CSV table of N, CA and C in Angstrom, one decimal:
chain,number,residue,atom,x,y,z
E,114,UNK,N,-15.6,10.9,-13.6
E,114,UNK,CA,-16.4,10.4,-14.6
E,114,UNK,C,-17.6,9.6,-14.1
E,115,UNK,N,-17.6,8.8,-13.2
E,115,UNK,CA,-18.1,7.7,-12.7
E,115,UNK,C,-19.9,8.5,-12.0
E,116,UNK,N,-19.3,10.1,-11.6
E,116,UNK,CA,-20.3,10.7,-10.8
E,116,UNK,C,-21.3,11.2,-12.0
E,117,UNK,N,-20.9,11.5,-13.1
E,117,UNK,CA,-21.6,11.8,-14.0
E,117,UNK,C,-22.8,11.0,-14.6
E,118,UNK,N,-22.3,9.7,-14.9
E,118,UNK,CA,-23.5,8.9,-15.1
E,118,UNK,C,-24.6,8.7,-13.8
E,119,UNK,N,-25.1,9.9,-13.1
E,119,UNK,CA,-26.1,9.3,-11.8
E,119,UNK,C,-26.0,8.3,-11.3
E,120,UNK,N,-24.5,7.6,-10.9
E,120,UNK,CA,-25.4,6.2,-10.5
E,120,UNK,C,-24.3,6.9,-8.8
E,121,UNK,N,-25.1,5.9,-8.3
E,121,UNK,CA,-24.2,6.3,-6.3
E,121,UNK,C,-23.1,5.5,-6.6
E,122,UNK,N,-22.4,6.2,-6.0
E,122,UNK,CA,-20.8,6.1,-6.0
E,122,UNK,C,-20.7,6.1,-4.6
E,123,UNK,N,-20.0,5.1,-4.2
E,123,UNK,CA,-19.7,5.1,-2.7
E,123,UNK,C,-17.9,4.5,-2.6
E,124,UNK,N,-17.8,5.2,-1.1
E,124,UNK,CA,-16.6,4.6,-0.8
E,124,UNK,C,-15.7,3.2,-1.7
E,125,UNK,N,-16.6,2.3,-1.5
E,125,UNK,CA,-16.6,1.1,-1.8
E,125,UNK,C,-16.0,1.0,-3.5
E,126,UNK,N,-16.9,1.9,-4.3
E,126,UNK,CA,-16.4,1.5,-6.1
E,126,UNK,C,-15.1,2.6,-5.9
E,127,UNK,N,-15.2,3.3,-5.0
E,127,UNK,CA,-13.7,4.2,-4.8
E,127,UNK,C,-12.6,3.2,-4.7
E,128,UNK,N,-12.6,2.4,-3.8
E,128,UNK,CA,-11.7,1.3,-3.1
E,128,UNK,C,-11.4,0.4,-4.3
E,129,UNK,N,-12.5,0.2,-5.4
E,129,UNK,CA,-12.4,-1.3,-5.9
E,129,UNK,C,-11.6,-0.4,-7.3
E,130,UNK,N,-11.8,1.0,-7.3
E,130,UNK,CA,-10.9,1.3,-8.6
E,130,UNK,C,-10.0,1.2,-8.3
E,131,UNK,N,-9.3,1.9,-6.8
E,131,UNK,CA,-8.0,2.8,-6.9
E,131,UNK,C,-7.2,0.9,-6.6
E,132,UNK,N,-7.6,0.0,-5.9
E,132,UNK,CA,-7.5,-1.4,-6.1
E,132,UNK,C,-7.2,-1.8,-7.2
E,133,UNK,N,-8.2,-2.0,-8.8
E,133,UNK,CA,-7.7,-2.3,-9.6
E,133,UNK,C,-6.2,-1.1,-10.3
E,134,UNK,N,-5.7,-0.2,-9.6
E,134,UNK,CA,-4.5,0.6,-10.3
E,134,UNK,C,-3.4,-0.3,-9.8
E,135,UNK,N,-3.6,-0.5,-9.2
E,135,UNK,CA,-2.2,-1.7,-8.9
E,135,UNK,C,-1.7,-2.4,-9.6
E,136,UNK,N,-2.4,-3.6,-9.9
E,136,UNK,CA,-2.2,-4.2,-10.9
E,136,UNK,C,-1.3,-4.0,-12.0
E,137,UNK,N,-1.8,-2.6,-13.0
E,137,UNK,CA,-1.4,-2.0,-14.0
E,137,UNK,C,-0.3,-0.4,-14.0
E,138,UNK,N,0.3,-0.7,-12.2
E,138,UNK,CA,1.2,-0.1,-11.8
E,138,UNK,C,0.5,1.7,-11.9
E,139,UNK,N,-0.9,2.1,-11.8
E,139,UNK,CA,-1.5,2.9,-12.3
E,139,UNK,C,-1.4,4.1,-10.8
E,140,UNK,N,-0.4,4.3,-10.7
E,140,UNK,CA,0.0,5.2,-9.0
E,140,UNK,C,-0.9,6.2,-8.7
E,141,UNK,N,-0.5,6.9,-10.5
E,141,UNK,CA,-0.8,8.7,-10.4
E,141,UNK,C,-2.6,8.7,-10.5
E,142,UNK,N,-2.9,7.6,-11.2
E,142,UNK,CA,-4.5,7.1,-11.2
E,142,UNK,C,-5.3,6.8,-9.9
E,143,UNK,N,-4.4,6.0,-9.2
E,143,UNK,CA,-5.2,5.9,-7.5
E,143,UNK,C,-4.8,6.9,-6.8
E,144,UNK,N,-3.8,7.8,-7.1
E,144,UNK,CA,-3.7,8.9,-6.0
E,144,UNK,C,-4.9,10.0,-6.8
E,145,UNK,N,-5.3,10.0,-7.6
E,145,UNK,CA,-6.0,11.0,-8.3
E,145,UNK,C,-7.6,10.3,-7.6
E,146,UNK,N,-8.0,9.4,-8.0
E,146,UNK,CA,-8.9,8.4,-7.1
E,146,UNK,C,-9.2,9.4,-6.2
E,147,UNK,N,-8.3,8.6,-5.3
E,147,UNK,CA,-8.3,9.3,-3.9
E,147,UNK,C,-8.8,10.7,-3.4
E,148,UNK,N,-8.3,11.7,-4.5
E,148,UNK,CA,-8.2,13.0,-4.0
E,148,UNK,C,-9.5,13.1,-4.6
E,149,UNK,N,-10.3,12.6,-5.8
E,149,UNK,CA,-11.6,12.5,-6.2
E,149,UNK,C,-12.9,12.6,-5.2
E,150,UNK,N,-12.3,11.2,-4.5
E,150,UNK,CA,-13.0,10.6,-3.4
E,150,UNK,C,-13.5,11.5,-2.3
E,151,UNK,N,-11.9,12.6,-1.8
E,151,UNK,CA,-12.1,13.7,-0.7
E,151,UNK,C,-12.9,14.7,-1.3
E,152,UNK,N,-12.7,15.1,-2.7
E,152,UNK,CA,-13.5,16.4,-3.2
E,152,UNK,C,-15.1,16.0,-3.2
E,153,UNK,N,-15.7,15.1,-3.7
E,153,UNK,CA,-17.0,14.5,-3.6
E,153,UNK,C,-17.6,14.5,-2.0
E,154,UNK,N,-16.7,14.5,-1.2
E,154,UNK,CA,-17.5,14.7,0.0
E,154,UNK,C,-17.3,13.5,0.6
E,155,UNK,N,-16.6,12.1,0.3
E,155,UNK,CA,-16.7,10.9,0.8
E,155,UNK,C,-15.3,11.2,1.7
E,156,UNK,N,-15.3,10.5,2.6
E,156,UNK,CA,-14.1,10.1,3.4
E,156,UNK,C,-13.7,8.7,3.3
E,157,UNK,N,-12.2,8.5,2.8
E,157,UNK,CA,-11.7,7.8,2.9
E,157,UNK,C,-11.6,6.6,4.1
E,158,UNK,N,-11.4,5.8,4.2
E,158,UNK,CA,-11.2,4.5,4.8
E,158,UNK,C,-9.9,3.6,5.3
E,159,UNK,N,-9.9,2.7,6.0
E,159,UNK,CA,-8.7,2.4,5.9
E,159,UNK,C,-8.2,1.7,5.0
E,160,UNK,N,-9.2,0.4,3.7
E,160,UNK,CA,-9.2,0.1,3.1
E,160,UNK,C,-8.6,1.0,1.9
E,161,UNK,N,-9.3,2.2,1.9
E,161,UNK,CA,-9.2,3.4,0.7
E,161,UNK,C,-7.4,3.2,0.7
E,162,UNK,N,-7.2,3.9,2.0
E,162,UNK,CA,-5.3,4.3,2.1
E,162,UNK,C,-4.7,3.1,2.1
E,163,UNK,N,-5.0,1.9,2.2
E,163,UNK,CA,-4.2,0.7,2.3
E,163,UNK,C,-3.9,-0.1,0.3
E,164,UNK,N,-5.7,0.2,0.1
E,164,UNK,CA,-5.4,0.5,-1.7
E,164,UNK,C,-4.5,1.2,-1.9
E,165,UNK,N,-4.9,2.3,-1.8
E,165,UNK,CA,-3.5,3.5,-2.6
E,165,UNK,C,-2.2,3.1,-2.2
E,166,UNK,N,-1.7,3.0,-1.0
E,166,UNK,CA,-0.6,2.5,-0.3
E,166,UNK,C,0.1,1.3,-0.9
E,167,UNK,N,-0.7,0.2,-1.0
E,167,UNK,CA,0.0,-1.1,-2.1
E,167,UNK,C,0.1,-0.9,-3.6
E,168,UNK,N,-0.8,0.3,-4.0
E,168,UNK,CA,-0.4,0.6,-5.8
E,168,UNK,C,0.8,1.2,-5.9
E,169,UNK,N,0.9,2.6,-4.9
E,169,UNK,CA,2.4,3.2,-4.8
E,169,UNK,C,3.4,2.2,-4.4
E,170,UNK,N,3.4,1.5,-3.4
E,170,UNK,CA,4.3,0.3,-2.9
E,170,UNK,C,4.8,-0.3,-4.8
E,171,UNK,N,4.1,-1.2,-5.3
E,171,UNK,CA,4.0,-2.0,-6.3
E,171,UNK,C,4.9,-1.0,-7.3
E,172,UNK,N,4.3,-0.1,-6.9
E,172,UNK,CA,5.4,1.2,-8.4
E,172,UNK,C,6.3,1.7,-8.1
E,173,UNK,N,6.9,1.1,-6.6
E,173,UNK,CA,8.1,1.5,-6.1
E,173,UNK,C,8.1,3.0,-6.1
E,174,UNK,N,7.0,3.8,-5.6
E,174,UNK,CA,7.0,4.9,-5.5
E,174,UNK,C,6.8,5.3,-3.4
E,175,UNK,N,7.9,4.8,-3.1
E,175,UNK,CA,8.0,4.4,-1.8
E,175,UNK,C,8.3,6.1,-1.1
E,176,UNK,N,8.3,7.2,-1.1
E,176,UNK,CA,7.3,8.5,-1.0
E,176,UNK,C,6.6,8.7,-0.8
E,177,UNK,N,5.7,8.4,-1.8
E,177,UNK,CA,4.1,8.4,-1.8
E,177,UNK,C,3.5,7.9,-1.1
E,178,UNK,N,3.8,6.5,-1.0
E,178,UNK,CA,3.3,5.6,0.2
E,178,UNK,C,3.6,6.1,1.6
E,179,UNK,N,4.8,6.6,1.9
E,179,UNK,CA,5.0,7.2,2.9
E,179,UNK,C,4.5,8.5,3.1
E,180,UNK,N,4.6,9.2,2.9
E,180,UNK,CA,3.2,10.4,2.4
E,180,UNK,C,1.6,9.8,3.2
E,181,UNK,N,1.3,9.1,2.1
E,181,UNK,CA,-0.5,8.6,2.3
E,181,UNK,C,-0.4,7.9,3.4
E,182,UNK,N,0.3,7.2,4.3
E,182,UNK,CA,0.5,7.0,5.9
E,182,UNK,C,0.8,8.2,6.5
E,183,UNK,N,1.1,8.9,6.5
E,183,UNK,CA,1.3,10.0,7.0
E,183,UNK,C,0.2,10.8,7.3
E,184,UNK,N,-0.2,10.9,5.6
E,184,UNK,CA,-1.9,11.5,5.8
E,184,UNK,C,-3.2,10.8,6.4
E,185,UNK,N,-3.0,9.4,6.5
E,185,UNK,CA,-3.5,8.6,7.3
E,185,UNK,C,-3.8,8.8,8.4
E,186,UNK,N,-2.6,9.2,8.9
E,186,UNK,CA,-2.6,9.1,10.5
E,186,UNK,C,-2.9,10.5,11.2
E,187,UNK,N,-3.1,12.0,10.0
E,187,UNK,CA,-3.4,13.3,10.4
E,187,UNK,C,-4.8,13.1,10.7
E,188,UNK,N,-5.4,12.1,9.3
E,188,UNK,CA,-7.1,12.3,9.3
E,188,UNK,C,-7.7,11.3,10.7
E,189,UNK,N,-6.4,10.6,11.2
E,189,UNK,CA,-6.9,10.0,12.6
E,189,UNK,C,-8.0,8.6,12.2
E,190,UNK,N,-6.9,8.2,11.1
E,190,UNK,CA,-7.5,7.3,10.5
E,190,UNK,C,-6.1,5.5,10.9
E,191,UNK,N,-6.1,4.7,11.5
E,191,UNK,CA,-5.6,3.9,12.1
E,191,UNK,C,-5.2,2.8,11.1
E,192,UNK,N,-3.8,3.0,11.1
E,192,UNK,CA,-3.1,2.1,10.1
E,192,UNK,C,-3.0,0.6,10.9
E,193,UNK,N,-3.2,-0.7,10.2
E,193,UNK,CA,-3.3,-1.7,10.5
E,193,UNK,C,-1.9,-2.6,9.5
E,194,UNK,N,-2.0,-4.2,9.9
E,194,UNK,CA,-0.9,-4.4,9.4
E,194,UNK,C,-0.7,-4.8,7.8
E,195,UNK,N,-2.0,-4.3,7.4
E,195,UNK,CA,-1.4,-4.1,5.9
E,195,UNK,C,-0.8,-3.2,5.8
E,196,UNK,N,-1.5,-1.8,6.1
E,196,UNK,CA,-0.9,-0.5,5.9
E,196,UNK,C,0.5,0.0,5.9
E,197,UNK,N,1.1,-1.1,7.5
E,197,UNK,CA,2.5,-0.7,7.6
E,197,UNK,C,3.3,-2.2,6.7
E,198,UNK,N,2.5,-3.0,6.3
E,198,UNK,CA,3.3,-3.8,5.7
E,198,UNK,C,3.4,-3.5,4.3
E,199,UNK,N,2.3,-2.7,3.5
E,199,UNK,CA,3.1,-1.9,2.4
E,199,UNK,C,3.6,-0.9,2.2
E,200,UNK,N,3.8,-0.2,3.4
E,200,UNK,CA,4.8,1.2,3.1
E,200,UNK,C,6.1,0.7,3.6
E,201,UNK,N,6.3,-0.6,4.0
E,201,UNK,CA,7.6,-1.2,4.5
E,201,UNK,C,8.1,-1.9,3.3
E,202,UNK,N,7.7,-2.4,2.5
E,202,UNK,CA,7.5,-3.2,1.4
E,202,UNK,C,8.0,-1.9,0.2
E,203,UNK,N,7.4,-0.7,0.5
E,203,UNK,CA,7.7,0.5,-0.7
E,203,UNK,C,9.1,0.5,-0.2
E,204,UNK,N,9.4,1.2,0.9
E,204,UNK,CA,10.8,1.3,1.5
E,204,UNK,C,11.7,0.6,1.1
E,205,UNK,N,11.2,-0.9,1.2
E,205,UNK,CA,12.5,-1.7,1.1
E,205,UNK,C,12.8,-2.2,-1.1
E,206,UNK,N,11.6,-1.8,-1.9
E,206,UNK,CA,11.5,-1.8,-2.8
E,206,UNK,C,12.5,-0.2,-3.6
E,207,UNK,N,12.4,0.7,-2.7
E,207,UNK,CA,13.5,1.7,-2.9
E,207,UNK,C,14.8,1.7,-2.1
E,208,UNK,N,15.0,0.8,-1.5
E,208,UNK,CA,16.3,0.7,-1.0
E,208,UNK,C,16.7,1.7,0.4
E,209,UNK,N,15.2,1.6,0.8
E,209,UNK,CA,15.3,2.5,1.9
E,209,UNK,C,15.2,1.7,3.3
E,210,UNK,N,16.1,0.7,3.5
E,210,UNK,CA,16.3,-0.1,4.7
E,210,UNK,C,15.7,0.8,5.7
E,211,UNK,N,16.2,1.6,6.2
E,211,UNK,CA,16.3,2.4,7.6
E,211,UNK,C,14.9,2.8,7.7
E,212,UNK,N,14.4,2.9,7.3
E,212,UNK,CA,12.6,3.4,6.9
E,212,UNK,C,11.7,1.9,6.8
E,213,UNK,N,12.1,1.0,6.1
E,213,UNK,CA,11.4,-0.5,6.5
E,213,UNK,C,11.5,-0.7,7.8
E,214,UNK,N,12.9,-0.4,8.6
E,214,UNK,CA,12.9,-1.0,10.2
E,214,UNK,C,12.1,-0.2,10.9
E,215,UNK,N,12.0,1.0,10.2
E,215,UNK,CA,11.3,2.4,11.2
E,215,UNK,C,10.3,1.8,11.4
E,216,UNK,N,9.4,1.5,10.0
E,216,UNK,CA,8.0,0.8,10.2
E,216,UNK,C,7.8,-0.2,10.8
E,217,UNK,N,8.9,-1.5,10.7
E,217,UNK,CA,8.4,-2.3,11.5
E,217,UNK,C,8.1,-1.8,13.2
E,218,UNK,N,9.3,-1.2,13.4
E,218,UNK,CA,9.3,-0.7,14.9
E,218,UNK,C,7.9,0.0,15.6
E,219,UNK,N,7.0,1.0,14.2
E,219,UNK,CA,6.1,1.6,14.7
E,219,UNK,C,5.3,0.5,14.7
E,220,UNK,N,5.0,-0.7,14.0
E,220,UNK,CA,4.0,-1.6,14.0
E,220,UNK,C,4.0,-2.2,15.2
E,221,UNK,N,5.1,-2.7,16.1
E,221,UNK,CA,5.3,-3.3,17.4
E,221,UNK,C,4.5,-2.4,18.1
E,222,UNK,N,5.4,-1.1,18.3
E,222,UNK,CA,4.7,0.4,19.3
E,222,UNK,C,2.9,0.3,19.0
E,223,UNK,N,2.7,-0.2,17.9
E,223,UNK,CA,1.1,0.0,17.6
E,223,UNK,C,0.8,-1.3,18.0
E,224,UNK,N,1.3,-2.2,18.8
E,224,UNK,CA,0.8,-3.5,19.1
E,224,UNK,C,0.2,-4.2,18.0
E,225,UNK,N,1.0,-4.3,16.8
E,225,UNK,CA,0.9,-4.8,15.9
E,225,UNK,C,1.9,-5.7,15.6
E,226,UNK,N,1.6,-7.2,15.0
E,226,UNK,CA,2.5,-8.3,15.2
E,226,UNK,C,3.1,-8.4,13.4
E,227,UNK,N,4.1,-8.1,12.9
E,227,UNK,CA,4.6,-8.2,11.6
E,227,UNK,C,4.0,-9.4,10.8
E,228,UNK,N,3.9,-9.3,9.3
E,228,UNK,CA,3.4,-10.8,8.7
E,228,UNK,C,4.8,-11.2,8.1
């Protein structure tokens, strides 16, 4: 919708929507964001997947978040310690212990210090 009214749409109002879905537990809205974002021609950010990643976290849709890390790391896009501190945060919000420790472990291996 946003592309229709002529105005430049950048990375950036990408980030600040799929950002405000969180809030309003709005998952399937920032994953749709997202895939908006790649059709338009923009590339995602780390900011972009770290948004998406704390909405799905928040909706306990702890999958998805693991998913959009995943796709993160194909596009050679470098997860930092938010990234793995909300897909660890989804995990442990679904009860998926063994998958929170995985991540922390990759965060060490990535010379990343846990918060």
């Amino acid at each position: 919708r946003m592309q229709n009214e002529s105005l430049q749409v950048d990375v950036i109002c990408y980030n600040s929507a799929i950002s405000a879905c969180s809030g309003s537990q709005q998952w399937s809205v920032a994953l749709e964001l997202l895939r908006a974002l790649q059709h338009v021609g923009l590339q995602p950010d780390a900011s972009t997947c770290n948004a998406a990643i704390s909405t799905c976290s928040n909706a306990q849709k702890w999958v998805a978040s693991l998913a959009l890390l995943v796709e993160m790391q194909e596009v050679v896009l470098q997860p930092d310690i938010i990234t793995y501190s909300a897909a660890a945060s989804a995990c442990e919000k679904g009860c998926r212990t063994q998958g929170a420790l995985q991540l922390v472990a990759d965060m060490h291996q990535a010379g990343l210090q846990p918060n």
